XYZ file of N, CA and C in Angstrom:
249
model
N 75.281 -15.119 -39.494
C 73.909 -15.387 -39.070
C 73.429 -14.291 -38.135
N 72.153 -13.987 -38.217
C 71.575 -12.946 -37.383
C 71.134 -13.531 -36.047
N 71.431 -12.832 -34.966
C 71.072 -13.307 -33.636
C 69.616 -12.986 -33.321
N 69.012 -13.837 -32.475
C 67.660 -13.604 -32.004
C 67.679 -12.479 -30.984
N 66.768 -11.540 -31.120
C 66.684 -10.408 -30.198
C 65.396 -10.497 -29.397
N 65.537 -10.261 -28.083
C 64.402 -10.270 -27.174
C 64.436 -8.977 -26.367
N 63.301 -8.321 -26.254
C 63.184 -7.109 -25.443
C 62.356 -7.467 -24.211
N 63.001 -7.510 -23.041
C 62.308 -7.932 -21.831
C 61.928 -6.747 -20.961
N 60.672 -6.665 -20.621
C 60.134 -5.704 -19.675
C 60.507 -4.257 -20.005
N 60.323 -3.908 -21.263
C 60.616 -2.537 -21.708
C 59.628 -1.561 -21.076
N 60.051 -0.321 -21.002
C 59.172 0.718 -20.493
C 59.253 1.935 -21.401
N 58.105 2.411 -21.833
C 58.053 3.622 -22.638
C 57.926 4.858 -21.764
N 57.648 4.661 -20.491
C 57.376 5.813 -19.639
C 56.034 6.391 -20.040
N 56.064 7.539 -20.661
C 54.851 8.193 -21.136
C 54.708 7.939 -22.633
N 53.756 7.118 -23.010
C 53.578 6.717 -24.412
C 53.349 7.923 -25.312
N 52.670 8.955 -24.831
C 52.387 10.112 -25.693
C 53.671 10.803 -26.148
N 54.750 10.649 -25.424
C 56.029 11.253 -25.798
C 56.601 10.581 -27.038
N 56.401 9.270 -27.187
C 57.013 8.535 -28.296
C 56.097 8.391 -29.511
N 54.867 8.842 -29.425
C 53.931 8.635 -30.528
C 54.388 9.277 -31.838
N 55.131 10.358 -31.772
C 55.623 10.990 -33.002
C 56.767 10.192 -33.632
N 57.227 9.148 -32.949
C 58.315 8.303 -33.449
C 57.821 6.921 -33.873
N 56.542 6.798 -34.169
C 55.940 5.506 -34.464
C 56.641 4.769 -35.598
N 56.913 5.421 -36.699
C 57.558 4.757 -37.838
C 58.948 4.263 -37.469
N 59.699 5.093 -36.774
C 61.057 4.710 -36.368
C 61.024 3.546 -35.375
N 60.113 3.609 -34.410
C 59.988 2.528 -33.437
C 59.585 1.222 -34.106
N 58.681 1.298 -35.054
C 58.270 0.088 -35.768
C 59.472 -0.554 -36.452
N 60.268 0.241 -37.158
C 61.447 -0.289 -37.853
C 62.421 -0.966 -36.896
N 62.555 -0.419 -35.696
C 63.472 -1.006 -34.713
C 62.871 -2.240 -34.035
N 61.625 -2.136 -33.599
C 61.021 -3.223 -32.823
C 60.645 -4.441 -33.662
N 60.422 -4.275 -34.949
C 60.065 -5.421 -35.784
C 61.223 -6.417 -35.893
N 62.421 -6.018 -35.498
C 63.598 -6.894 -35.537
C 63.654 -7.852 -34.342
N 62.769 -7.641 -33.365
C 62.772 -8.467 -32.157
C 61.826 -9.652 -32.306
N 62.286 -10.799 -31.866
C 61.455 -12.003 -31.908
C 60.393 -11.963 -30.812
N 60.741 -11.380 -29.668
C 59.839 -11.319 -28.521
C 59.963 -9.955 -27.871
N 58.811 -9.349 -27.559
C 58.783 -8.060 -26.871
C 57.850 -8.177 -25.680
N 58.353 -7.818 -24.507
C 57.491 -7.713 -23.327
C 57.667 -6.316 -22.748
N 56.590 -5.788 -22.193
C 56.592 -4.439 -21.631
C 56.035 -4.459 -20.224
N 56.314 -3.399 -19.461
C 55.874 -3.309 -18.062
C 54.479 -2.719 -17.899
N 54.118 -1.804 -18.784
C 52.862 -1.066 -18.601
C 51.824 -1.436 -19.665
N 50.558 -1.370 -19.259
C 49.461 -1.648 -20.189
C 49.427 -0.648 -21.331
N 49.772 0.621 -21.057
C 49.797 1.634 -22.119
C 50.821 1.271 -23.187
N 51.979 0.781 -22.759
C 53.019 0.368 -23.700
C 52.569 -0.819 -24.532
N 51.885 -1.749 -23.892
C 51.363 -2.918 -24.598
C 50.347 -2.494 -25.656
N 49.432 -1.630 -25.278
C 48.424 -1.137 -26.230
C 49.078 -0.402 -27.395
N 50.089 0.390 -27.091
C 50.781 1.142 -28.144
C 51.434 0.193 -29.143
N 52.143 -0.806 -28.656
C 52.825 -1.750 -29.544
C 51.819 -2.548 -30.373
N 50.767 -3.012 -29.726
C 49.782 -3.829 -30.446
C 48.914 -2.999 -31.395
N 48.422 -1.858 -30.928
C 47.466 -1.072 -31.709
C 48.123 -0.136 -32.728
N 49.158 0.568 -32.317
C 49.792 1.555 -33.201
C 50.870 0.934 -34.094
N 51.619 -0.035 -33.557
C 52.703 -0.638 -34.331
C 52.298 -1.956 -34.971
N 51.156 -2.500 -34.544
C 50.660 -3.772 -35.060
C 51.685 -4.904 -34.909
N 52.314 -4.934 -33.729
C 53.276 -5.983 -33.393
C 52.767 -6.749 -32.177
N 53.227 -7.974 -32.015
C 52.859 -8.771 -30.853
C 53.748 -8.401 -29.671
N 53.140 -8.353 -28.497
C 53.866 -8.079 -27.260
C 53.052 -8.652 -26.108
N 53.665 -8.716 -24.946
C 52.943 -9.161 -23.751
C 53.462 -8.398 -22.542
N 52.692 -8.454 -21.459
C 53.074 -7.792 -20.211
C 54.055 -8.661 -19.432
N 54.998 -8.018 -18.763
C 55.953 -8.716 -17.899
C 56.189 -7.868 -16.654
N 56.604 -8.537 -15.629
C 56.900 -7.875 -14.364
C 58.144 -6.995 -14.497
N 58.138 -5.869 -13.810
C 59.332 -5.032 -13.732
C 60.434 -5.864 -13.075
N 61.611 -5.947 -13.679
C 62.674 -6.808 -13.140
C 63.083 -6.473 -11.707
N 62.847 -5.249 -11.291
C 63.215 -4.883 -9.918
C 62.442 -5.733 -8.906
N 61.269 -6.203 -9.283
C 60.457 -7.006 -8.372
C 60.797 -8.492 -8.428
N 61.746 -8.869 -9.249
C 62.164 -10.266 -9.339
C 63.316 -10.585 -8.387
N 63.811 -9.562 -7.726
C 64.908 -9.731 -6.770
C 64.354 -9.635 -5.360
N 64.835 -10.510 -4.499
C 64.360 -10.514 -3.116
C 64.856 -9.279 -2.368
N 64.089 -8.866 -1.387
C 64.414 -7.694 -0.571
C 65.809 -7.821 0.035
N 66.143 -8.995 0.534
C 67.455 -9.191 1.166
C 68.605 -8.980 0.178
N 68.385 -9.308 -1.084
C 69.424 -9.079 -2.099
C 69.668 -7.591 -2.295
N 68.587 -6.803 -2.333
C 68.738 -5.355 -2.467
C 69.447 -4.777 -1.248
N 69.084 -5.249 -0.073
C 69.713 -4.759 1.158
C 71.202 -5.082 1.158
N 71.569 -6.277 0.719
C 72.990 -6.633 0.703
C 73.767 -5.743 -0.269
N 73.138 -5.328 -1.353
C 73.808 -4.424 -2.292
C 74.048 -3.051 -1.668
N 73.096 -2.583 -0.907
C 73.255 -1.256 -0.304
C 74.287 -1.265 0.810
N 74.425 -2.362 1.514
C 75.418 -2.396 2.593
C 76.831 -2.495 2.043
N 77.001 -2.940 0.809
C 78.323 -3.048 0.200
C 78.751 -1.749 -0.480
N 77.853 -0.812 -0.608
C 78.153 0.418 -1.323
C 79.074 1.326 -0.514
N 79.975 1.991 -1.207
C 80.862 2.978 -0.582
C 80.398 4.398 -0.859
N 79.221 4.519 -1.459
C 78.703 5.834 -1.824
C 78.366 6.629 -0.577
N 78.791 7.890 -0.568
C 78.476 8.768 0.554
C 77.511 9.853 0.081
N 76.410 9.964 0.783
C 75.409 10.965 0.440
C 75.822 12.314 0.991
N 75.570 13.364 0.210
C 75.878 14.713 0.709
C 74.817 15.111 1.728
N 75.144 16.011 2.581
C 74.225 16.410 3.656
C 73.497 17.702 3.302
N 73.159 17.889 2.052
C 72.436 19.108 1.632
C 71.071 19.155 2.165
């Protein structure tokens, strides 16, 4: 059986970069039951150029509380170079 695929809060970055890949993107994205994107440009591209349904969603980084991000940084052992 084929699994249901969902694309949550995708980002195209700069839509003009991917426009030459429209046919390939259509073939890949049509396999998804649900597509949500972060930017209005991405939404317009999917709806207008690919003729697929999509909706806007919040960037997942904003779904985490500030204190959670802070706790992650305090647990890190990464050392920044002093360049």
